[in-house]
Amino acid sequence: MSQRTCLAIVLAAGEGTRMRTSLPKALHAIGGRTLLEHVLTAAAGDEIAIVVGPDHGAVASAAKAIAPKAQIFEQRDRLGTAHAVLAAKDAIARKPDDILVMFADTPLVRPETLAQLRAALSAGAAVAVLGFKPADPTGYGRLVMQGAELTAIREERDASADERKIGFVNGGLMALSGEHALTILQRIGNANAKGEYYLTDAVAIARDMGLKAVAIETAEDDVLGINTKAQLAQAEAVLQTRLRSAAMDAGVTMIAPETVFLSADTKFGKDVIIEPNVVFGPGVTVDDGAVIRSFSHLEGAHVGKGARVGPYARLRPGADLGEDVHIGNFVEVKAAKIEAGAKANHLSYIGDARVGPGANIGAGTITCNYDGIAKHHTDIGAGAFIGSNSALVAPVKIGDGAYVGSGSVVTKDVPADALVVARAEQTVKVGWAKRLRQIKAMGKGLAKKK
Ligand code: UD1
Ligand code: MG
């Protein structure tokens, strides 16, 4: 089957009004990835055509960024799903073996489910649809079966009372044989309750042409469509369950998986432990044996082998932790390479920096990377020791093995193995406090006598 060519047509012309936002529906995200990207990822490997609505430049450019070879077609008027598919007529006319129609608002369909649809085509069907049995079929197109064969799909509004009782419904996605697709699609009319060109009529038309249509049953999750923010959250929950299970199947230990939030692209090595309440934004890789402790937030970060992060750590994009690095509570790292064995255990900000191997960053250390106009780099050498509450004013370089005295504000480079103390010198006035107390006591005594 892999020899067969496939065109995936993604319908993304939905206006998403029920989402109540200005963002096009296809660009909402679950698992750190847009709905559109989920669908395009599921269709990866196929030729892709995306049908967008008018003024959907943002959707088109997002699609191009994910699938540069995708062809973009515009559906000017929303006249129905079949009309939307026909916007991609030029691609259909090239007669790929298989055509998959996918909806940008149905992001949870799995590649293996799509493969099942295509397998039905290679087994001889001209039309294959995804069916499922929801608790409540209201609103869905009903699948009218005759034995193993699908004879028609009846939309809710057009269904008879008897047909409405059918519990097996259309998930929306459809596979069409490329050989017959254009003929079938062009025969679809709009004589129905909504006056729309229904893609679902492809079934009855194929049958009239003496061709075969089948329905493949799938899990409801696969075809969960998103029209509202509540459904977006529902899809997020389904996706998170899938991602957590996949991570645990691959050997990740999660103490309370239901409190860990992953992105579709989060990558884990072996023997990783994740404590409760951790959030992984997009672009995170965690290597073997690392431990991510509670209440940490990571995005665009790499955690090296055996490293320890958190509790309460924040790794922002460009944080790159080497082997056995420790990043502790209330430490924020951004665009910084922390090399093997270095430690920043408490209350620090390390941004636009390199921290050499084995260096120790004391509590409260801040790299002052921003002067209000531009960002500057801090370089901390191997084995350097940065005393607590130091401010390293970038651009600045601390040499290998150097010591920075606590509370220093370092504005100039420090040579290797040197000590820098950049703070006011300590002065001690012997007996001063005692004298102060005596003076105060005398004052109080006078006040009492009055
Ligand atoms: C569709 C199916 C129905 C199925 C249900 C599953 C049809 C006619 N009906 O109904 O059998 O049970 O999905 O959720 O296909 N779109 C366009 N242009 C249009 C119309 C729609 O791009 O002119 C896109 C929408 O953005 C959406 C998809 O096609 O992504 C489906 O359209 P929608 O109106 O949601 O169809 P349903 O009424 O849900
Ligand atoms: Mg729908």
Short mmCIF file of C-alpha atoms and ligand atoms in Angstrom, two decimals:
data_model
loop_
_atom_site.label_atom_id
_atom_site.label_comp_id
_atom_site.label_asym_id
_atom_site.label_seq_id
_atom_site.Cartn_x
_atom_site.Cartn_y
_atom_site.Cartn_z
CA MET A 1 0.00 0.00 0.00
CA SER A 2 2.88 2.34 0.69
CA GLN A 3 3.51 2.30 -3.07
CA ARG A 4 0.19 4.05 -3.66
CA THR A 5 0.26 7.82 -4.01
CA CYS A 6 -1.92 9.84 -1.67
CA LEU A 7 -3.25 13.37 -1.67
CA ALA A 8 -4.44 14.64 1.71
CA ILE A 9 -6.90 17.51 1.42
CA VAL A 10 -7.18 19.42 4.68
CA LEU A 11 -10.30 21.54 5.03
CA ALA A 12 -9.41 24.59 7.07
CA ALA A 13 -12.03 27.04 5.91
CA GLY A 14 -13.97 26.87 9.15
CA GLU A 15 -14.61 30.32 10.55
CA GLY A 16 -14.55 29.15 14.15
CA THR A 17 -17.11 31.66 15.36
CA ARG A 18 -18.10 29.50 18.33
CA MET A 19 -14.53 29.70 19.64
CA ARG A 20 -15.16 33.42 20.30
CA THR A 21 -11.65 34.58 19.44
CA SER A 22 -9.98 36.42 16.62
CA LEU A 23 -7.51 33.57 16.08
CA PRO A 24 -8.55 31.22 13.24
CA LYS A 25 -9.77 27.91 14.64
CA ALA A 26 -7.04 25.89 12.92
CA LEU A 27 -4.38 27.92 14.74
CA HIS A 28 -5.53 27.09 18.24
CA ALA A 29 -3.15 24.71 19.96
CA ILE A 30 -3.27 21.51 21.96
CA GLY A 31 -0.15 19.83 23.28
CA GLY A 32 1.87 22.89 22.26
CA ARG A 33 1.03 22.43 18.59
CA THR A 34 -1.65 24.03 16.41
CA LEU A 35 -4.64 21.93 15.34
CA LEU A 36 -3.43 22.41 11.78
CA GLU A 37 0.02 21.04 12.64
CA HIS A 38 -1.50 17.96 14.28
CA VAL A 39 -3.48 17.20 11.14
CA LEU A 40 -0.53 17.89 8.84
CA THR A 41 1.69 15.69 11.01
CA ALA A 42 -0.82 12.82 10.80
CA ALA A 43 -0.83 13.22 7.01
CA ALA A 44 2.96 13.48 6.76
CA GLY A 45 4.43 11.73 3.76
CA ASP A 46 1.44 12.44 1.60
CA GLU A 47 0.98 15.18 -0.97
CA ILE A 48 -0.93 17.88 0.86
CA ALA A 49 -3.56 20.39 -0.28
CA ILE A 50 -4.99 22.84 2.22
CA VAL A 51 -8.28 24.59 1.64
CA VAL A 52 -8.51 27.90 3.47
CA GLY A 53 -11.24 30.50 3.65
CA PRO A 54 -10.95 34.07 2.39
CA ASP A 55 -8.70 36.31 4.55
CA HIS A 56 -6.97 33.28 5.99
CA GLY A 57 -3.44 34.34 5.16
CA ALA A 58 -2.36 33.41 8.67
CA VAL A 59 -3.56 29.83 8.20
CA ALA A 60 -1.89 29.60 4.80
CA SER A 61 1.44 30.85 6.07
CA ALA A 62 1.31 28.60 9.13
CA ALA A 63 0.63 25.66 6.81
CA LYS A 64 3.56 26.62 4.59
CA ALA A 65 5.86 26.79 7.60
CA ILE A 66 4.94 23.22 8.59
CA ALA A 67 4.55 21.67 5.16
CA PRO A 68 6.48 23.84 2.68
CA LYS A 69 5.34 21.77 -0.29
CA ALA A 70 1.64 22.00 0.60
CA GLN A 71 -0.59 23.57 -2.03
CA ILE A 72 -2.96 26.21 -0.77
CA PHE A 73 -6.44 26.56 -2.23
CA GLU A 74 -9.07 29.11 -1.35
CA GLN A 75 -12.75 28.41 -0.86
CA ARG A 76 -14.36 31.84 -1.27
CA ASP A 77 -17.92 30.94 -0.30
CA ARG A 78 -18.69 28.33 2.31
CA LEU A 79 -21.04 26.18 0.32
CA GLY A 80 -20.40 22.86 2.03
CA THR A 81 -17.78 20.19 2.56
CA ALA A 82 -17.91 18.82 -0.99
CA HIS A 83 -17.59 22.35 -2.37
CA ALA A 84 -14.58 22.87 -0.10
CA VAL A 85 -12.92 19.68 -1.36
CA LEU A 86 -13.49 20.78 -4.95
CA ALA A 87 -11.51 23.95 -4.28
CA ALA A 88 -8.54 21.59 -4.59
CA LYS A 89 -9.79 20.36 -7.98
CA ASP A 90 -6.46 20.89 -9.72
CA ALA A 91 -4.74 18.53 -7.31
CA ILE A 92 -7.59 15.98 -7.49
CA ALA A 93 -7.50 16.05 -11.29
CA ARG A 94 -3.93 14.71 -11.20
CA LYS A 95 -5.50 11.44 -10.02
CA PRO A 96 -3.41 10.25 -7.10
CA ASP A 97 -4.28 6.67 -6.09
CA ASP A 98 -5.86 7.75 -2.80
CA ILE A 99 -7.44 10.97 -1.63
CA LEU A 100 -7.88 11.62 2.08
CA VAL A 101 -10.21 14.39 3.17
CA MET A 102 -9.27 15.67 6.61
CA PHE A 103 -10.70 18.46 8.76
CA ALA A 104 -8.36 20.96 10.41
CA ASP A 105 -10.64 20.97 13.45
CA THR A 106 -10.32 17.21 13.93
CA PRO A 107 -6.73 16.97 15.17
CA LEU A 108 -6.62 13.68 17.04
CA VAL A 109 -6.88 11.31 14.12
CA ARG A 110 -3.99 8.86 14.23
CA PRO A 111 -1.83 7.94 11.25
CA GLU A 112 -2.79 4.29 11.77
CA THR A 113 -6.47 5.22 11.42
CA LEU A 114 -5.73 7.02 8.16
CA ALA A 115 -3.81 3.94 7.02
CA GLN A 116 -6.94 1.84 7.69
CA LEU A 117 -9.01 4.14 5.50
CA ARG A 118 -6.47 3.85 2.71
CA ALA A 119 -6.28 0.09 3.11
CA ALA A 120 -10.02 -0.02 2.39
CA LEU A 121 -9.38 1.77 -0.91
CA SER A 122 -6.63 -0.60 -1.90
CA ALA A 123 -9.00 -3.46 -1.07
CA GLY A 124 -11.38 -2.11 -3.72
CA ALA A 125 -13.65 0.49 -2.11
CA ALA A 126 -14.15 3.79 -3.94
CA VAL A 127 -15.23 5.59 -0.75
CA ALA A 128 -14.25 4.79 2.84
CA VAL A 129 -15.50 6.75 5.83
CA LEU A 130 -14.66 6.69 9.51
CA GLY A 131 -17.58 5.71 11.67
CA PHE A 132 -17.98 5.69 15.43
CA LYS A 133 -20.67 5.04 18.00
CA PRO A 134 -21.11 8.04 20.28
CA ALA A 135 -23.19 8.04 23.44
CA ASP A 136 -25.41 10.59 21.72
CA PRO A 137 -25.52 10.57 17.90
CA THR A 138 -27.40 13.90 17.64
CA GLY A 139 -25.94 16.24 15.06
CA TYR A 140 -23.84 13.67 13.22
CA GLY A 141 -24.45 12.21 9.79
CA ARG A 142 -25.91 8.68 10.20
CA LEU A 143 -24.27 5.78 8.43
CA VAL A 144 -26.89 3.77 6.57
CA MET A 145 -25.53 0.22 6.27
CA GLN A 146 -26.63 -2.78 4.28
CA GLY A 147 -24.68 -5.66 5.76
CA ALA A 148 -21.01 -4.74 5.55
CA GLU A 149 -21.62 -2.12 2.91
CA LEU A 150 -22.32 1.53 3.43
CA THR A 151 -25.18 2.69 1.25
CA ALA A 152 -25.60 6.31 2.28
CA ILE A 153 -24.82 8.97 4.86
CA ARG A 154 -27.82 10.94 5.99
CA GLU A 155 -27.21 14.31 7.62
CA GLU A 156 -29.24 14.90 10.79
CA ARG A 157 -31.48 17.50 9.17
CA ASP A 158 -32.28 15.28 6.22
CA ALA A 159 -32.73 12.03 8.13
CA SER A 160 -36.05 10.28 8.68
CA ALA A 161 -37.15 9.43 12.20
CA ASP A 162 -35.98 5.86 11.66
CA GLU A 163 -32.61 6.94 10.31
CA ARG A 164 -32.09 9.21 13.31
CA LYS A 165 -32.20 6.12 15.49
CA ILE A 166 -29.00 4.83 13.88
CA GLY A 167 -26.19 4.96 16.44
CA PHE A 168 -23.32 4.49 13.98
CA VAL A 169 -22.29 7.93 12.73
CA ASN A 170 -19.90 9.68 10.40
CA GLY A 171 -16.66 10.97 11.90
CA GLY A 172 -16.29 13.32 8.95
CA LEU A 173 -13.00 12.16 7.47
CA MET A 174 -13.21 10.32 4.19
CA ALA A 175 -10.99 8.47 1.75
CA LEU A 176 -11.83 8.53 -1.96
CA SER A 177 -10.34 6.59 -4.80
CA GLY A 178 -8.40 9.09 -6.89
CA GLU A 179 -9.60 7.47 -10.06
CA HIS A 180 -13.24 8.26 -9.38
CA ALA A 181 -13.05 11.20 -6.96
CA LEU A 182 -13.54 14.03 -9.42
CA THR A 183 -16.51 12.38 -11.13
CA ILE A 184 -18.14 11.62 -7.80
CA LEU A 185 -17.51 15.09 -6.34
CA GLN A 186 -18.80 16.89 -9.42
CA ARG A 187 -22.06 14.96 -9.25
CA ILE A 188 -22.81 16.10 -5.73
CA GLY A 189 -25.70 18.55 -5.65
CA ASN A 190 -27.14 20.79 -2.96
CA ALA A 191 -30.76 19.64 -2.81
CA ASN A 192 -30.89 19.12 0.94
CA ALA A 193 -32.18 20.83 4.06
CA LYS A 194 -29.12 23.10 4.34
CA GLY A 195 -28.71 23.79 0.62
CA GLU A 196 -25.06 22.77 0.93
CA TYR A 197 -22.85 20.54 -1.17
CA TYR A 198 -22.38 17.64 1.23
CA LEU A 199 -19.26 15.54 0.91
CA THR A 200 -21.23 12.76 2.55
CA ASP A 201 -23.34 12.38 -0.62
CA ALA A 202 -20.25 10.82 -2.19
CA VAL A 203 -21.36 7.51 -0.70
CA ALA A 204 -24.74 7.25 -2.44
CA ILE A 205 -23.28 8.58 -5.70
CA ALA A 206 -20.48 6.02 -5.68
CA ARG A 207 -23.10 3.30 -5.15
CA ASP A 208 -25.12 4.62 -8.09
CA MET A 209 -21.97 4.36 -10.21
CA GLY A 210 -21.70 0.70 -9.21
CA LEU A 211 -18.77 1.38 -6.87
CA LYS A 212 -18.29 0.21 -3.31
CA ALA A 213 -18.42 2.29 -0.12
CA VAL A 214 -17.39 1.10 3.34
CA ALA A 215 -17.34 2.42 6.88
CA ILE A 216 -14.48 1.73 9.24
CA GLU A 217 -15.22 1.93 12.91
CA THR A 218 -12.84 3.97 15.02
CA ALA A 219 -12.66 5.29 18.56
CA GLU A 220 -14.59 8.50 19.22
CA ASP A 221 -11.33 10.21 20.29
CA ASP A 222 -9.95 9.86 16.79
CA VAL A 223 -12.67 12.00 15.29
CA LEU A 224 -13.26 14.47 18.10
CA GLY A 225 -14.13 17.72 16.33
CA ILE A 226 -13.43 21.10 17.89
CA ASN A 227 -15.98 23.89 17.64
CA THR A 228 -15.83 25.42 21.12
CA LYS A 229 -13.23 26.21 23.79
CA ALA A 230 -14.69 23.43 25.91
CA GLN A 231 -14.09 20.93 23.09
CA LEU A 232 -10.57 22.35 22.72
CA ALA A 233 -9.94 21.52 26.37
CA GLN A 234 -11.50 18.09 25.88
CA ALA A 235 -9.15 17.40 22.97
CA GLU A 236 -6.23 18.63 25.07
CA ALA A 237 -7.18 16.12 27.77
CA VAL A 238 -7.34 13.26 25.28
CA LEU A 239 -4.00 14.25 23.79
CA GLN A 240 -2.34 14.58 27.21
CA THR A 241 -3.52 11.09 28.14
CA ARG A 242 -2.02 9.75 24.93
CA LEU A 243 1.28 11.59 25.40
CA ARG A 244 1.64 10.52 29.03
CA SER A 245 0.93 6.89 28.16
CA ALA A 246 3.45 6.97 25.33
CA ALA A 247 6.10 8.47 27.63
CA MET A 248 5.45 5.88 30.34
CA ASP A 249 5.44 3.06 27.76
CA ALA A 250 8.88 4.32 26.74
CA GLY A 251 10.07 4.01 30.35
CA VAL A 252 9.53 7.46 31.88
CA THR A 253 8.51 7.36 35.54
CA MET A 254 5.69 9.74 36.46
CA ILE A 255 4.47 9.81 40.01
CA ALA A 256 1.23 11.61 39.18
CA PRO A 257 0.93 11.52 35.39
CA GLU A 258 -2.39 13.36 35.43
CA THR A 259 -0.54 16.47 36.70
CA VAL A 260 2.21 16.43 34.09
CA PHE A 261 1.59 18.38 30.87
CA LEU A 262 3.52 17.43 27.79
CA SER A 263 3.94 18.79 24.29
CA ALA A 264 3.52 16.66 21.21
CA ASP A 265 7.27 17.00 20.58
CA THR A 266 8.59 16.38 24.11
CA LYS A 267 11.42 13.83 23.98
CA PHE A 268 12.63 11.63 26.83
CA GLY A 269 15.61 9.33 27.24
CA LYS A 270 15.67 6.28 29.47
CA ASP A 271 15.12 6.29 33.24
CA VAL A 272 13.79 9.81 33.42
CA ILE A 273 11.76 10.65 36.54
CA ILE A 274 9.12 13.37 36.50
CA GLU A 275 7.62 14.49 39.77
CA PRO A 276 4.06 15.84 40.01
CA ASN A 277 3.03 19.18 38.50
CA VAL A 278 5.54 19.74 35.74
CA VAL A 279 4.79 21.52 32.47
CA PHE A 280 6.68 20.81 29.26
CA GLY A 281 6.14 23.47 26.61
CA PRO A 282 7.24 22.85 23.03
CA GLY A 283 10.79 21.86 22.14
CA VAL A 284 12.02 20.03 25.23
CA THR A 285 14.44 17.09 25.24
CA VAL A 286 15.30 15.29 28.46
CA ASP A 287 18.21 12.85 28.38
CA ASP A 288 18.69 9.57 30.25
CA GLY A 289 18.46 9.51 34.01
CA ALA A 290 17.44 13.14 34.47
CA VAL A 291 15.02 14.07 37.24
CA ILE A 292 12.50 16.87 36.83
CA ARG A 293 11.16 17.83 40.20
CA SER A 294 7.77 19.32 41.05
CA PHE A 295 6.43 22.64 39.82
CA SER A 296 9.01 23.13 37.11
CA HIS A 297 8.21 24.72 33.74
CA LEU A 298 10.34 23.90 30.72
CA GLU A 299 10.18 25.05 27.12
CA GLY A 300 12.68 25.01 24.27
CA ALA A 301 15.19 23.40 26.60
CA HIS A 302 17.59 20.49 26.68
CA VAL A 303 18.25 18.64 29.94
CA GLY A 304 21.41 16.54 29.87
CA LYS A 305 22.02 13.07 31.19
CA GLY A 306 21.56 12.72 34.93
CA ALA A 307 20.74 16.40 35.41
CA ARG A 308 18.39 17.56 38.17
CA VAL A 309 15.88 20.33 37.61
CA GLY A 310 13.65 21.91 40.23
CA PRO A 311 11.59 21.89 42.28
CA TYR A 312 10.25 25.25 41.05
CA ALA A 313 12.71 25.72 38.21
CA ARG A 314 12.03 27.50 34.96
CA LEU A 315 13.90 26.58 31.79
CA ARG A 316 13.18 28.97 28.95
CA PRO A 317 14.07 28.61 25.27
CA GLY A 318 17.75 28.03 24.68
CA ALA A 319 18.43 26.58 28.12
CA ASP A 320 20.92 23.80 27.46
CA LEU A 321 21.94 21.79 30.51
CA GLY A 322 24.88 19.40 30.29
CA GLU A 323 25.42 16.14 32.11
CA ASP A 324 24.75 16.12 35.87
CA VAL A 325 23.90 19.80 36.01
CA HIS A 326 21.76 20.90 38.97
CA ILE A 327 19.22 23.67 38.55
CA GLY A 328 17.35 24.18 41.79
CA ASN A 329 14.41 26.05 43.22
CA PHE A 330 13.49 29.46 41.81
CA VAL A 331 16.24 29.36 39.22
CA GLU A 332 15.44 30.67 35.74
CA VAL A 333 17.67 29.78 32.80
CA LYS A 334 17.28 31.32 29.33
CA ALA A 335 19.52 31.02 26.25
CA ALA A 336 22.33 29.68 28.36
CA LYS A 337 24.61 26.70 28.12
CA ILE A 338 25.23 25.20 31.52
CA GLU A 339 28.10 22.76 31.12
CA ALA A 340 28.61 19.39 32.80
CA GLY A 341 28.41 19.30 36.57
CA ALA A 342 27.71 23.02 37.03
CA LYS A 343 25.23 23.95 39.75
CA ALA A 344 22.81 26.79 40.35
CA ASN A 345 20.75 25.55 43.23
CA HIS A 346 18.77 28.52 44.46
CA LEU A 347 17.15 31.79 43.41
CA SER A 348 19.08 32.79 40.30
CA TYR A 349 18.62 34.18 36.81
CA ILE A 350 21.05 32.93 34.19
CA GLY A 351 20.31 34.38 30.77
CA ASP A 352 22.43 34.76 27.62
CA ALA A 353 25.32 32.99 29.25
CA ARG A 354 27.72 30.10 29.32
CA VAL A 355 28.51 28.47 32.63
CA GLY A 356 31.62 26.33 32.40
CA PRO A 357 31.87 22.77 33.69
CA GLY A 358 31.78 22.35 37.45
CA ALA A 359 31.10 26.03 38.14
CA ASN A 360 29.01 26.88 41.19
CA ILE A 361 26.49 29.69 41.07
CA GLY A 362 25.60 30.93 44.54
CA ALA A 363 22.08 31.72 45.67
CA GLY A 364 20.68 34.96 44.33
CA THR A 365 23.18 35.36 41.50
CA ILE A 366 21.85 37.32 38.54
CA THR A 367 23.32 37.74 35.08
CA CYS A 368 22.33 41.31 34.23
CA ASN A 369 21.94 40.63 30.52
CA TYR A 370 19.76 43.54 29.47
CA ASP A 371 20.71 47.21 29.50
CA GLY A 372 17.31 48.38 28.37
CA ILE A 373 18.32 48.34 24.72
CA ALA A 374 20.27 45.18 23.94
CA LYS A 375 21.05 41.79 25.45
CA HIS A 376 24.64 40.93 26.37
CA HIS A 377 26.52 37.75 27.12
CA THR A 378 28.05 36.49 30.36
CA ASP A 379 30.77 33.86 30.27
CA ILE A 380 31.60 31.96 33.44
CA GLY A 381 34.67 29.75 33.24
CA ALA A 382 35.15 26.14 34.31
CA GLY A 383 35.15 25.62 38.06
CA ALA A 384 34.41 29.26 38.83
CA PHE A 385 32.71 30.04 42.14
CA ILE A 386 30.16 32.83 42.13
CA GLY A 387 29.36 34.00 45.66
CA SER A 388 25.75 34.48 46.66
CA ASN A 389 23.83 37.54 45.65
CA SER A 390 26.26 38.60 42.94
CA ALA A 391 25.23 40.66 39.96
CA LEU A 392 27.25 39.91 36.84
CA VAL A 393 26.76 42.88 34.55
CA ALA A 394 27.06 41.70 30.94
CA PRO A 395 29.02 41.71 28.78
CA VAL A 396 31.40 40.22 31.30
CA LYS A 397 33.70 37.23 31.59
CA ILE A 398 34.64 35.35 34.75
CA GLY A 399 37.80 33.32 34.15
CA ASP A 400 38.24 29.62 34.90
CA GLY A 401 38.55 28.87 38.59
CA ALA A 402 37.93 32.49 39.65
CA TYR A 403 36.08 33.44 42.84
CA VAL A 404 33.50 36.17 43.06
CA GLY A 405 32.91 37.48 46.57
CA SER A 406 29.31 37.44 47.76
CA GLY A 407 27.27 40.49 46.98
CA SER A 408 29.63 41.68 44.26
CA VAL A 409 28.48 43.74 41.32
CA VAL A 410 30.93 42.63 38.65
CA THR A 411 31.22 44.97 35.69
CA LYS A 412 34.69 44.13 34.38
CA ASP A 413 36.24 40.83 33.27
CA VAL A 414 37.85 38.72 36.00
CA PRO A 415 41.00 36.75 35.15
CA ALA A 416 41.27 33.01 35.75
CA ASP A 417 41.92 31.94 39.34
CA ALA A 418 41.51 35.50 40.66
CA LEU A 419 39.30 36.71 43.51
CA VAL A 420 37.06 39.66 42.81
CA VAL A 421 35.27 41.53 45.56
CA ALA A 422 33.20 44.34 44.15
CA ARG A 423 31.22 45.72 47.07
CA ALA A 424 31.67 48.36 49.76
CA GLU A 425 34.31 47.45 52.27
CA GLN A 426 33.07 46.38 55.70
CA THR A 427 33.53 48.96 58.48
CA VAL A 428 33.21 48.05 62.15
CA LYS A 429 32.59 50.62 64.92
CA VAL A 430 33.29 48.95 68.24
CA GLY A 431 30.68 49.66 70.96
CA TRP A 432 28.55 51.83 68.66
CA ALA A 433 25.31 49.91 69.12
CA LYS A 434 25.60 49.77 72.87
CA ARG A 435 26.10 53.54 73.04
CA LEU A 436 23.05 54.04 70.85
CA ARG A 437 20.91 51.99 73.21
CA GLN A 438 22.15 54.00 76.21
CA ILE A 439 21.28 57.29 74.53
CA LYS A 440 17.81 56.02 73.66
CA ALA A 441 17.25 54.78 77.21
CA MET A 442 18.18 58.22 78.63
CA GLY A 443 15.72 59.87 76.28
CA LYS A 444 12.91 57.56 77.42
CA GLY A 445 13.73 58.22 81.10
CA LEU A 446 13.45 62.01 80.61
CA ALA A 447 10.10 61.60 78.89
CA LYS A 448 8.73 59.61 81.85
CA LYS A 449 9.70 62.24 84.45
CA LYS A 450 7.64 64.93 82.71
C1 UD1 B 1 -19.72 16.84 9.07
C2 UD1 B 1 -20.37 15.70 8.24
C3 UD1 B 1 -21.18 14.81 9.17
C4 UD1 B 1 -20.30 14.29 10.27
C5 UD1 B 1 -19.63 15.43 11.00
C6 UD1 B 1 -18.58 14.91 11.98
C7 UD1 B 1 -20.75 16.64 6.05
C8 UD1 B 1 -21.77 17.18 5.10
N1 UD1 B 1 -21.22 16.28 7.24
O1 UD1 B 1 -20.80 17.63 9.57
O2 UD1 B 1 -21.72 13.72 8.44
O3 UD1 B 1 -21.05 13.50 11.16
O4 UD1 B 1 -18.93 16.29 10.08
O5 UD1 B 1 -18.12 15.93 12.80
O6 UD1 B 1 -19.58 16.55 5.69
N2 UD1 B 1 -15.82 23.19 5.83
C9 UD1 B 1 -15.23 23.98 4.87
N3 UD1 B 1 -16.02 24.60 3.97
C10 UD1 B 1 -17.38 24.48 3.95
C11 UD1 B 1 -17.97 23.67 4.95
C12 UD1 B 1 -17.16 23.04 5.87
O7 UD1 B 1 -14.01 24.11 4.84
O8 UD1 B 1 -18.02 25.06 3.07
C13 UD1 B 1 -14.96 22.51 6.80
C14 UD1 B 1 -15.21 22.99 8.23
O9 UD1 B 1 -14.31 24.03 8.57
C15 UD1 B 1 -14.91 21.76 9.06
C16 UD1 B 1 -15.32 20.62 8.13
O10 UD1 B 1 -15.29 21.15 6.82
O11 UD1 B 1 -13.53 21.65 9.35
C17 UD1 B 1 -16.68 20.02 8.47
O12 UD1 B 1 -17.69 20.97 8.35
P1 UD1 B 1 -18.85 21.15 9.41
O13 UD1 B 1 -19.71 22.27 8.99
O14 UD1 B 1 -18.27 21.18 10.78
O15 UD1 B 1 -19.66 19.79 9.18
P2 UD1 B 1 -20.61 19.10 10.22
O16 UD1 B 1 -21.96 19.74 10.17
O17 UD1 B 1 -19.95 18.98 11.54
MG MG B 2 -18.25 19.88 12.47
#
